[in-house]
Coordinates of C-alpha atoms in Angstrom, one line a residue:
M1 CA 55.4 122.8 137.4
T2 CA 55.0 119.4 135.8
D3 CA 54.5 119.0 132.0
S4 CA 50.8 118.2 132.6
T5 CA 50.3 121.3 134.8
L6 CA 52.1 123.5 132.2
F7 CA 50.0 122.4 129.2
L8 CA 46.8 122.7 131.2
A9 CA 47.9 126.2 132.2
G10 CA 48.3 127.0 128.5
N11 CA 52.0 128.0 128.8
T12 CA 54.2 125.1 127.7
P13 CA 57.7 125.9 126.6
D14 CA 58.2 125.9 122.8
A15 CA 54.5 125.7 122.2
P16 CA 51.9 128.4 121.4
R17 CA 50.2 130.0 124.5
S18 CA 46.5 129.4 125.0
D19 CA 46.2 131.4 128.3
L20 CA 45.8 134.8 126.6
P21 CA 42.1 134.8 125.5
D22 CA 42.1 138.4 124.3
L23 CA 45.0 137.8 121.9
L24 CA 43.4 134.5 120.7
A25 CA 40.2 136.4 119.9
A26 CA 42.2 139.2 118.1
L27 CA 44.1 136.6 116.0
A28 CA 40.9 134.8 115.0
A29 CA 39.3 138.1 114.0
D30 CA 42.3 139.2 111.9
L31 CA 42.5 135.8 110.2
R32 CA 38.8 135.9 109.3
R33 CA 39.2 139.5 108.0
V34 CA 42.0 138.6 105.6
E35 CA 40.1 135.4 104.5
Y36 CA 42.9 133.1 105.6
T37 CA 40.9 130.1 104.6
L38 CA 41.4 127.2 102.2
D39 CA 39.3 129.0 99.5
G40 CA 41.0 132.3 100.3
V41 CA 44.5 130.9 99.9
A42 CA 43.6 129.0 96.7
G43 CA 42.0 132.1 95.2
L44 CA 45.2 134.2 96.0
L45 CA 47.6 131.6 94.6
G46 CA 45.8 130.3 91.7
E47 CA 45.1 126.6 91.0
S48 CA 48.5 125.4 89.9
A49 CA 50.5 127.1 92.7
Y50 CA 48.0 126.0 95.3
L51 CA 48.3 122.3 94.1
A52 CA 52.1 122.6 94.2
L53 CA 51.9 124.0 97.7
N54 CA 49.9 120.9 98.7
R55 CA 52.8 118.9 97.5
D56 CA 55.1 120.9 99.7
Q57 CA 56.6 122.7 96.7
L58 CA 56.9 126.3 97.7
I59 CA 58.3 128.2 94.7
P60 CA 55.1 128.7 92.7
A61 CA 53.4 130.1 95.8
L62 CA 56.4 132.3 96.5
L63 CA 56.1 133.7 93.0
A64 CA 52.4 134.2 93.3
T65 CA 52.6 136.1 96.6
E66 CA 55.5 138.2 95.3
R67 CA 53.3 139.3 92.4
A68 CA 50.5 140.1 94.8
L69 CA 52.7 142.2 97.0
D70 CA 54.3 144.0 94.0
G71 CA 50.9 144.7 92.6
A72 CA 49.7 146.2 95.8
R73 CA 52.8 148.4 96.1
A74 CA 52.5 149.6 92.5
G75 CA 48.8 150.3 92.8
G76 CA 47.9 147.1 90.9
D77 CA 47.3 146.4 87.2
P78 CA 44.4 144.0 86.9
A79 CA 44.5 144.2 83.1
G80 CA 48.1 143.0 83.2
G81 CA 47.1 139.8 85.0
D82 CA 48.2 140.9 88.5
P83 CA 46.3 138.6 91.0
A84 CA 46.2 141.2 93.7
G85 CA 45.0 144.0 91.4
G86 CA 46.3 146.5 93.9
D87 CA 44.0 145.2 96.6
P88 CA 45.3 145.8 100.1
A89 CA 43.4 142.8 101.4
A90 CA 45.1 140.6 98.9
A91 CA 48.5 142.0 100.0
A92 CA 47.6 141.3 103.6
L93 CA 46.6 137.7 102.8
A94 CA 49.8 137.3 100.8
A95 CA 51.9 138.4 103.8
V96 CA 50.1 135.9 106.1
V97 CA 50.6 133.1 103.6
R98 CA 54.3 134.0 103.2
L99 CA 54.8 134.1 107.0
W100 CA 53.3 130.7 107.9
L101 CA 52.9 128.6 104.8
L102 CA 56.1 129.6 103.1
A103 CA 58.1 130.4 106.3
E104 CA 59.3 133.7 104.8
P105 CA 60.3 136.4 107.5
Q106 CA 58.0 139.5 107.4
A107 CA 58.7 143.0 108.6
R108 CA 57.0 144.4 111.6
A109 CA 55.1 147.0 109.6
T110 CA 53.9 144.3 107.2
L111 CA 52.5 142.2 110.1
D112 CA 51.0 145.2 111.9
A113 CA 49.2 146.2 108.7
A114 CA 48.1 142.7 107.8
L115 CA 47.0 141.7 111.3
P116 CA 46.1 145.0 113.0
A117 CA 44.2 143.6 115.9
I118 CA 47.0 141.5 117.2
G119 CA 50.1 142.9 115.5
A120 CA 53.6 141.6 115.5
D121 CA 54.0 141.9 119.3
G122 CA 50.8 139.9 119.9
L123 CA 52.0 137.1 117.7
V124 CA 55.3 137.1 119.6
A125 CA 53.4 136.9 122.9
L126 CA 51.4 133.9 121.7
G127 CA 54.6 132.2 120.6
L128 CA 53.7 132.0 117.0
V129 CA 56.5 134.2 115.7
E130 CA 59.9 135.4 116.9
P131 CA 62.4 138.1 115.9
V132 CA 64.8 136.9 113.2
P133 CA 68.1 136.4 115.0
G134 CA 70.9 138.8 114.1
P135 CA 73.2 140.1 113.0
A136 CA 71.4 140.9 109.8
L137 CA 72.7 143.8 107.8
G138 CA 74.8 144.7 110.8
D139 CA 71.9 145.0 113.3
P140 CA 71.5 142.3 116.0
S141 CA 67.7 142.8 115.9
G142 CA 67.6 141.6 112.3
P143 CA 66.1 144.5 110.3
D144 CA 65.2 144.3 106.6
S145 CA 66.7 146.5 103.9
S146 CA 64.4 149.4 105.1
G147 CA 65.6 149.1 108.7
Q148 CA 62.5 147.4 110.0
D149 CA 62.5 144.5 112.4
L150 CA 61.9 141.1 110.8
F151 CA 59.9 138.3 112.3
Q152 CA 59.9 134.6 111.4
A153 CA 57.3 131.8 112.1
R154 CA 58.0 129.9 115.2
A155 CA 55.1 127.5 114.4
D156 CA 53.0 126.6 111.4
L157 CA 49.5 128.0 111.3
R158 CA 47.4 127.0 108.4
P159 CA 43.7 127.0 107.4
Y160 CA 41.8 123.7 107.5
G161 CA 38.2 122.8 107.1
W162 CA 35.6 120.5 105.6
D163 CA 32.3 121.0 103.8
A164 CA 29.0 120.9 105.4
N165 CA 26.6 118.0 105.0
E166 CA 23.7 118.2 102.6
D167 CA 21.5 119.6 105.3
G168 CA 23.9 122.4 106.0
S169 CA 25.3 120.9 109.3
G170 CA 28.8 119.8 110.2
G171 CA 31.0 122.0 108.1
A172 CA 33.9 124.0 109.7
E173 CA 36.6 126.5 108.8
L174 CA 39.5 126.3 111.2
W175 CA 43.2 127.2 111.7
V176 CA 45.6 124.6 112.9
A177 CA 48.9 125.3 114.6
S178 CA 51.7 122.7 114.6
D179 CA 55.5 122.7 114.4
L180 CA 57.1 123.8 111.1
A181 CA 57.5 120.9 108.7
A182 CA 60.7 119.7 107.1
H183 CA 60.2 121.7 104.0
Q184 CA 59.8 124.9 106.1
Q185 CA 63.1 124.7 108.1
A186 CA 66.6 123.5 107.9
G187 CA 68.0 120.5 109.7
V188 CA 66.6 117.4 111.3
L189 CA 63.2 117.7 113.0
R190 CA 63.2 118.0 116.8
H191 CA 62.4 114.7 118.5
D192 CA 59.3 116.1 120.1
H193 CA 58.0 117.5 116.8
V194 CA 54.3 118.1 116.7
L195 CA 53.0 117.0 113.3
G196 CA 50.6 119.1 111.4
I197 CA 47.9 118.0 108.9
G198 CA 49.4 115.1 106.9
Q199 CA 48.3 112.4 104.6
A200 CA 47.8 109.8 107.5
S201 CA 45.7 112.1 109.6
T202 CA 43.4 113.1 106.7
T203 CA 43.2 109.4 105.8
L204 CA 41.9 108.6 109.3
V205 CA 39.4 111.5 109.0
Q206 CA 38.1 110.1 105.8
T207 CA 38.0 106.5 107.2
T208 CA 36.1 107.2 110.4
V209 CA 32.5 106.2 110.5
R210 CA 30.6 109.3 111.8
R211 CA 27.8 108.7 114.2
H212 CA 26.5 110.5 117.2
V213 CA 28.1 109.3 120.4
S214 CA 28.2 110.6 124.0
K215 CA 31.9 109.8 124.7
A216 CA 34.8 109.6 122.1
L217 CA 38.5 109.1 122.6
D218 CA 41.2 110.6 120.4
L219 CA 44.2 108.5 121.2
G220 CA 47.5 110.2 120.3
T221 CA 45.9 113.5 119.4
G222 CA 49.0 115.3 118.0
C223 CA 47.8 118.8 117.0
G224 CA 44.2 117.8 117.5
I225 CA 42.8 117.2 114.0
Q226 CA 40.8 114.1 114.9
S227 CA 39.3 115.8 117.9
F228 CA 38.1 118.7 115.8
H229 CA 36.0 116.3 113.7
L230 CA 34.8 114.3 116.7
L231 CA 33.5 117.4 118.4
H232 CA 30.9 117.7 115.6
H233 CA 29.3 114.4 116.5
A234 CA 30.4 113.5 120.0
E235 CA 29.1 115.2 123.2
H236 CA 32.5 114.8 124.9
V237 CA 36.0 114.1 123.6
T238 CA 39.0 112.9 125.6
A239 CA 42.2 113.6 123.8
T240 CA 45.5 111.9 125.0
D241 CA 49.1 112.1 124.0
I242 CA 52.5 111.1 125.4
S243 CA 53.8 114.6 124.5
A244 CA 52.9 117.6 126.7
R245 CA 53.9 119.9 123.7
A246 CA 51.3 118.1 121.5
L247 CA 48.6 118.6 124.1
A248 CA 49.6 122.3 124.3
F249 CA 49.2 122.7 120.6
T250 CA 45.8 120.9 120.7
R251 CA 44.6 123.2 123.5
F252 CA 45.7 126.2 121.6
N253 CA 43.9 125.0 118.4
L254 CA 40.7 124.2 120.4
L255 CA 40.6 127.7 122.0
L256 CA 41.5 129.5 118.8
N257 CA 38.7 127.8 117.0
A258 CA 36.3 127.7 119.9
E259 CA 33.4 129.4 118.0
A260 CA 33.6 127.0 115.0
L261 CA 33.9 124.0 117.4
H262 CA 31.0 125.1 119.6
L263 CA 33.2 125.4 122.7
D264 CA 32.9 127.7 125.6
P265 CA 36.6 128.9 126.1
A266 CA 35.9 129.5 129.8
R267 CA 34.5 125.9 130.2
L268 CA 36.6 123.8 127.8
E269 CA 36.5 120.8 130.1
D270 CA 32.7 120.6 129.6
R271 CA 33.3 119.0 126.2
V272 CA 37.0 118.2 126.0
S273 CA 39.5 116.5 128.4
L274 CA 43.2 116.7 127.6
R275 CA 45.3 113.9 129.3
L276 CA 49.0 113.2 129.3
G277 CA 50.2 109.6 129.1
S278 CA 51.1 106.6 127.0
L279 CA 48.6 104.6 125.0
L280 CA 45.6 103.6 127.2
D281 CA 47.1 104.5 130.6
P282 CA 45.2 107.9 130.8
V283 CA 41.8 106.3 130.3
A284 CA 42.2 103.0 132.2
G285 CA 38.9 101.8 133.5
E286 CA 36.8 104.1 131.2
E287 CA 34.6 103.1 128.2
F288 CA 34.0 105.0 125.0
E289 CA 31.5 104.5 122.2
L290 CA 34.1 105.6 119.6
V291 CA 37.9 105.5 119.6
V292 CA 40.1 107.0 116.8
S293 CA 43.8 106.8 116.7
N294 CA 46.6 107.7 114.3
P295 CA 49.2 106.2 116.6
P296 CA 53.0 106.4 116.3
F297 CA 53.0 103.3 114.2
V298 CA 56.3 103.7 112.3
I299 CA 58.6 100.7 112.8
T300 CA 61.9 102.2 113.9
P301 CA 65.1 100.3 114.9
R302 CA 65.5 100.2 118.6
T303 CA 68.8 100.4 120.3
L304 CA 69.9 99.1 123.7
G305 CA 69.5 101.7 126.4
E306 CA 67.9 104.3 124.2
E307 CA 65.8 107.0 125.8
A308 CA 62.5 108.5 124.7
S309 CA 64.3 111.8 124.0
G310 CA 66.0 110.0 121.1
Q311 CA 62.8 109.0 119.4
F312 CA 60.5 111.0 117.2
T313 CA 57.4 111.0 119.5
Y314 CA 55.0 111.9 116.6
R315 CA 55.7 108.6 114.8
D316 CA 57.9 106.2 117.0
G317 CA 56.0 104.3 119.7
G318 CA 59.1 103.2 121.4
L319 CA 58.4 99.5 121.0
P320 CA 60.2 97.1 118.7
G321 CA 58.7 96.0 115.3
D322 CA 55.0 96.5 115.0
E323 CA 54.2 96.0 118.7
I324 CA 52.6 99.5 119.0
V325 CA 49.8 98.5 116.6
S326 CA 49.5 94.9 117.9
S327 CA 49.2 96.1 121.5
L328 CA 46.4 98.6 120.5
V329 CA 44.5 96.0 118.6
R330 CA 44.6 93.6 121.6
D331 CA 43.9 96.3 124.2
L332 CA 41.5 98.7 122.6
P333 CA 38.4 96.5 123.2
S334 CA 39.0 96.9 126.9
V335 CA 38.0 100.7 126.6
L336 CA 35.0 100.1 124.3
A337 CA 31.4 100.3 125.5
P338 CA 29.1 97.5 124.2
G339 CA 28.7 98.2 120.5
G340 CA 31.6 100.7 120.7
T341 CA 34.0 100.9 117.7
A342 CA 37.7 101.8 117.3
Q343 CA 39.3 102.9 114.1
L344 CA 43.1 103.3 113.6
L345 CA 45.9 103.3 111.0
G346 CA 48.9 101.1 111.3
N347 CA 51.9 99.3 109.9
W348 CA 52.4 95.5 110.3
E349 CA 55.4 93.4 109.4
V350 CA 55.0 90.6 106.8
P351 CA 57.6 87.8 107.4
A352 CA 59.2 86.1 104.4
G353 CA 57.0 83.3 103.1
A354 CA 53.9 84.4 105.1
A355 CA 50.6 85.9 103.9
W356 CA 50.1 89.5 105.1
P357 CA 47.0 88.8 107.2
E358 CA 48.7 86.2 109.4
R359 CA 50.1 88.7 112.0
P360 CA 47.1 91.0 112.2
H361 CA 44.7 88.0 112.5
S362 CA 46.7 86.8 115.5
W363 CA 46.2 90.1 117.3
A364 CA 42.5 90.3 117.1
S365 CA 40.5 88.9 120.1
A366 CA 38.3 86.0 119.5
D367 CA 35.3 88.0 120.9
T368 CA 35.9 91.2 118.9
D369 CA 34.8 92.2 115.4
A370 CA 37.8 93.0 113.3
W371 CA 38.2 94.4 109.8
F372 CA 41.7 95.0 108.3
I373 CA 42.2 96.6 104.9
Q374 CA 45.8 96.7 103.7
R375 CA 46.2 99.7 101.4
E376 CA 50.0 99.3 100.6
Q377 CA 52.9 97.0 101.1
V378 CA 56.5 98.0 100.6
G379 CA 60.0 96.4 101.1
P380 CA 62.4 97.2 103.9
E381 CA 64.5 99.5 101.6
Q382 CA 61.6 101.7 100.5
Y383 CA 60.2 101.8 104.0
A384 CA 63.6 103.1 105.4
E385 CA 63.8 105.7 102.6
T386 CA 60.3 107.0 103.3
W387 CA 60.8 107.6 107.0
L388 CA 64.4 108.9 106.9
Q389 CA 63.3 111.5 104.4
D390 CA 60.2 112.3 106.5
A391 CA 62.4 113.6 109.4
S392 CA 64.9 115.2 107.0
E393 CA 67.5 112.6 108.2
S394 CA 68.8 112.3 104.6
R395 CA 70.5 115.7 104.9
D396 CA 73.6 114.3 106.7
R397 CA 75.1 111.7 104.4
Q398 CA 76.8 109.6 107.1
H399 CA 73.8 109.7 109.4
Y400 CA 71.6 108.7 106.6
K401 CA 73.9 105.7 105.7
D402 CA 74.0 104.6 109.3
A403 CA 70.3 105.0 109.9
Y404 CA 69.4 103.2 106.6
A405 CA 71.7 100.2 107.6
A406 CA 70.0 100.1 111.0
Y407 CA 66.6 99.8 109.4
L408 CA 67.7 96.9 107.2
A409 CA 69.4 95.1 110.0
D410 CA 66.4 95.5 112.2
F411 CA 64.0 94.0 109.6
A412 CA 66.4 91.2 108.8
S413 CA 66.6 90.2 112.5
R414 CA 62.9 89.3 112.3
N415 CA 63.0 87.9 108.7
V416 CA 60.7 90.7 107.5
A417 CA 60.2 90.8 103.8
G418 CA 57.5 93.5 103.6
I419 CA 55.7 96.1 105.6
G420 CA 52.0 96.7 105.2
F421 CA 50.0 99.8 105.8
G422 CA 46.3 100.0 106.2
M423 CA 43.1 100.7 108.1
V424 CA 41.8 98.9 111.1
W425 CA 38.2 98.7 112.4
L426 CA 37.3 97.0 115.7
R427 CA 34.1 96.6 117.5
R428 CA 33.0 95.2 120.9
P429 CA 29.8 93.4 119.8
P430 CA 26.6 94.8 121.3
G431 CA 25.7 91.3 122.4
S432 CA 27.4 88.1 123.4
G433 CA 26.7 84.4 123.3
P434 CA 27.5 81.2 121.5
N435 CA 25.4 82.3 118.4
T436 CA 27.0 85.7 118.0
E437 CA 28.3 86.0 114.5
L438 CA 31.5 88.1 114.5
I439 CA 32.9 90.2 111.6
S440 CA 36.4 89.0 110.6
R441 CA 37.7 90.5 107.4
Y442 CA 41.2 90.8 106.1
E443 CA 41.5 92.2 102.6
E444 CA 43.9 94.0 100.4
I445 CA 42.6 97.0 98.4
T446 CA 45.4 98.9 96.8
Y447 CA 43.6 100.8 94.0
P448 CA 41.9 104.2 94.4
I449 CA 38.7 104.2 96.5
E450 CA 36.0 106.8 97.1
Q451 CA 36.6 109.4 99.7
P452 CA 35.5 109.8 102.4
I453 CA 35.2 106.1 102.7
G454 CA 33.8 106.2 106.3
P455 CA 30.1 106.2 105.3
H456 CA 30.7 103.2 103.1
L457 CA 32.5 101.3 105.8
G458 CA 29.6 102.0 108.2
A459 CA 27.1 100.8 105.6
A460 CA 29.1 97.6 105.1
V461 CA 28.9 96.9 108.9
E462 CA 25.1 97.5 108.8
R463 CA 24.8 95.0 106.0
S464 CA 26.9 92.4 107.9
D465 CA 24.7 92.9 111.0
W466 CA 21.6 92.6 108.8
L467 CA 22.8 89.3 107.4
A468 CA 23.5 88.0 110.9
A469 CA 20.0 88.9 112.1
N470 CA 17.8 88.0 109.1
S471 CA 17.0 85.0 106.9
L472 CA 18.6 85.8 103.5
A473 CA 16.4 83.2 101.7
D474 CA 13.3 85.3 102.7
A475 CA 14.8 88.6 101.7
H476 CA 14.0 90.7 98.6
L477 CA 17.1 92.2 97.0
L478 CA 17.9 95.1 94.6
V479 CA 21.0 95.8 92.6
A480 CA 22.8 98.9 94.1
D481 CA 22.6 102.0 92.0
D482 CA 26.3 102.3 91.4
V483 CA 26.7 98.7 90.1
T484 CA 27.4 97.9 86.5
E485 CA 28.0 94.6 84.6
E486 CA 30.7 93.8 82.1
R487 CA 30.6 90.8 79.7
H488 CA 33.7 89.7 77.7
Q489 CA 33.7 87.0 75.0
R490 CA 35.7 85.9 72.1
P491 CA 34.5 87.2 68.7
G492 CA 31.9 84.8 67.4
A493 CA 31.5 83.0 70.8
E494 CA 27.9 82.1 71.8
H495 CA 28.3 82.9 75.4
P496 CA 30.6 85.3 77.4
G497 CA 33.7 83.8 78.9
V498 CA 33.9 86.5 81.7
I499 CA 31.1 88.3 83.5
L500 CA 32.2 91.1 85.9
L501 CA 30.2 93.0 88.4
R502 CA 31.7 96.5 89.3
Q503 CA 31.0 99.0 91.9
G504 CA 31.3 102.7 91.0
A505 CA 31.3 104.0 94.6
G506 CA 32.7 103.1 98.0
L507 CA 35.4 100.4 97.9
R508 CA 34.9 100.0 94.2
R509 CA 35.1 96.3 94.2
T510 CA 35.0 94.0 91.1
N511 CA 33.3 90.5 91.4
L512 CA 33.7 87.7 88.9
L513 CA 30.4 86.0 88.4
S514 CA 29.5 82.5 87.5
T515 CA 26.6 82.0 84.9
E516 CA 24.1 81.1 87.7
L517 CA 25.2 84.1 89.9
A518 CA 24.9 86.4 87.0
G519 CA 21.4 85.1 86.3
F520 CA 20.5 85.6 90.0
V521 CA 21.7 89.3 90.0
S522 CA 19.7 90.0 86.8
A523 CA 16.6 88.9 88.6
C524 CA 17.0 91.1 91.7
D525 CA 14.4 93.7 91.1
G526 CA 12.7 93.3 94.5
D527 CA 9.8 91.3 93.4
L528 CA 10.9 87.7 94.2
S529 CA 12.6 86.6 97.4
V530 CA 16.2 85.1 97.3
G531 CA 14.8 81.6 97.9
Q532 CA 12.3 82.0 95.0
I533 CA 15.0 83.2 92.6
I534 CA 17.4 80.3 93.6
G535 CA 14.5 77.8 93.1
A536 CA 13.8 79.2 89.6
L537 CA 17.4 79.0 88.6
E538 CA 17.7 75.5 89.9
A539 CA 14.6 74.5 87.8
L540 CA 15.9 76.4 84.8
L541 CA 19.4 75.0 84.9
G542 CA 18.4 71.7 86.3
G543 CA 18.3 70.0 82.9
S544 CA 21.9 70.9 81.9
L545 CA 23.3 70.5 85.4
A546 CA 21.6 67.3 86.3
G547 CA 23.6 65.4 83.8
E548 CA 26.9 66.6 85.3
E549 CA 28.7 63.9 87.3
G550 CA 28.3 64.4 91.0
F551 CA 25.8 67.3 90.7
D552 CA 24.2 68.0 94.1
A553 CA 21.1 70.2 94.1
E554 CA 21.4 71.0 97.8
A555 CA 25.0 72.0 97.4
F556 CA 24.0 74.2 94.4
R557 CA 21.4 76.0 96.5
S558 CA 23.7 76.5 99.6
G559 CA 26.6 77.5 97.4
L560 CA 24.6 80.1 95.5
L561 CA 23.1 81.4 98.8
T562 CA 26.7 81.9 100.2
E563 CA 27.7 83.8 97.0
V564 CA 24.6 86.0 97.3
A565 CA 25.4 86.8 100.9
N566 CA 28.9 87.9 99.8
L567 CA 27.3 90.2 97.3
V568 CA 25.1 91.7 100.0
R569 CA 28.0 92.1 102.4
D570 CA 30.0 93.9 99.8
G571 CA 27.2 96.2 98.7
F572 CA 26.5 94.9 95.2
L573 CA 23.0 93.8 96.3
L574 CA 20.9 95.5 98.9
P575 CA 17.9 94.4 100.9
A576 CA 14.8 96.2 99.6
E577 CA 14.2 97.9 103.0
F578 CA 17.6 99.6 102.7
S579 CA 16.5 101.6 99.8
E580 CA 13.2 102.7 101.3

């Protein structure tokens, strides 16, 4: 059987099986019963241990679960501060947490008691656990001190979810399977490692503008996290990956969470299409209203004659430099429907002596809306350290030295002084023509921003579209609710030397105001139009400004109008109809 046939059949080697519906249903029922959820795990561990676990620090969680198990065995002592209090349910949850989140082997009897519907044998059949290889204590089957068989996690399975909207819609509690992470196993990660829920994937989740669409594409799905969110606002999702194992994990996760994702397990294809292939090859000739991608954007040294099996498929695109991201920026508009958008994360190289936007700007098509936000820039050394540690390649000193040197030589060959990371938003404009005003923004925002940022990005696009379609001079504006003003002046000074406008939400920008622009903002209560306020300011300031050499009243009006448009675009000022 081919790789694609195998993952579609639900029985891909070294991946959980999704062709055993009764066992999947039993597992889901058991996990719900022991409250293996984000809140359930947090409640069991306590706040400090739970936060440490989120930093991949396992010891506090190990200690907390040991206390829970010891308390259950001894009958519990709530007065003594025992978190389990002798509660068998807490002990069952502790065993599940130890098995998957902490990668601690568990005895057969423990698993059978904690997950009675599926039991240890069912977990083995699904490919989620395996017997601990012997000999252990002289027995090849690997028993514990009581003579019971021990089982270890073969894959990571952890709770994941998000809150519902204010109207009660859209929330979900799920379980996500992936390969064991570096902190859960010894040695270097396998090259076809299927990444779990990481910082990059959650960043893309928070960045995506959520709107109802008929067709969405999850390009490079990995374990499927982006698809889970898309299914809550897309009628159909196509998920692609170059890795058959990744698609097998995605299929397993979709079917395990079929109820929460509103899927019919017997008719998965009605809402989800899983396709094997590289980049846009699996969807050539199709169009989507929304594309999201956390692509394998890591810039990795390439060697002559290397094969794909020598790359980490979850992060290495197989192309030199930043070509994986540049090719996507150039080609994604070809699969977008009119008005369709694409959002992705990426790295880009910054050559010595160049401004960071130069390369990204050269990738964007002249007939495509593009918005790049650089969130971080690091040097070649820090970049090499980050990704060598990511795959546990620092555990072998000689390998680490050779790989580190290869990174530095690779960047030096292209005169790279820095590597940027950030968010990319693209759109195929809904219309075309010589008067179409495209969005073209390249900005660096390295400070903390509000999350999720997706709604604010969507609102910014709406404001840009409004500016392109309306006469700003005729508009009535209001100051956004989250905006405050700061004034700084020397002691005893008659007027402030610095006036700042700050946003408390969204991208949390700060804008330095001129005296006339500050006066304009203070008058934005919705009563007067933009043109009327500018006219009043010109009349009010005319006496002092008219005496200035070279003062041009028309330039004053047009310059102020441009600055006002920027405040609207950035969300400091809003058209009155936006607040209705």
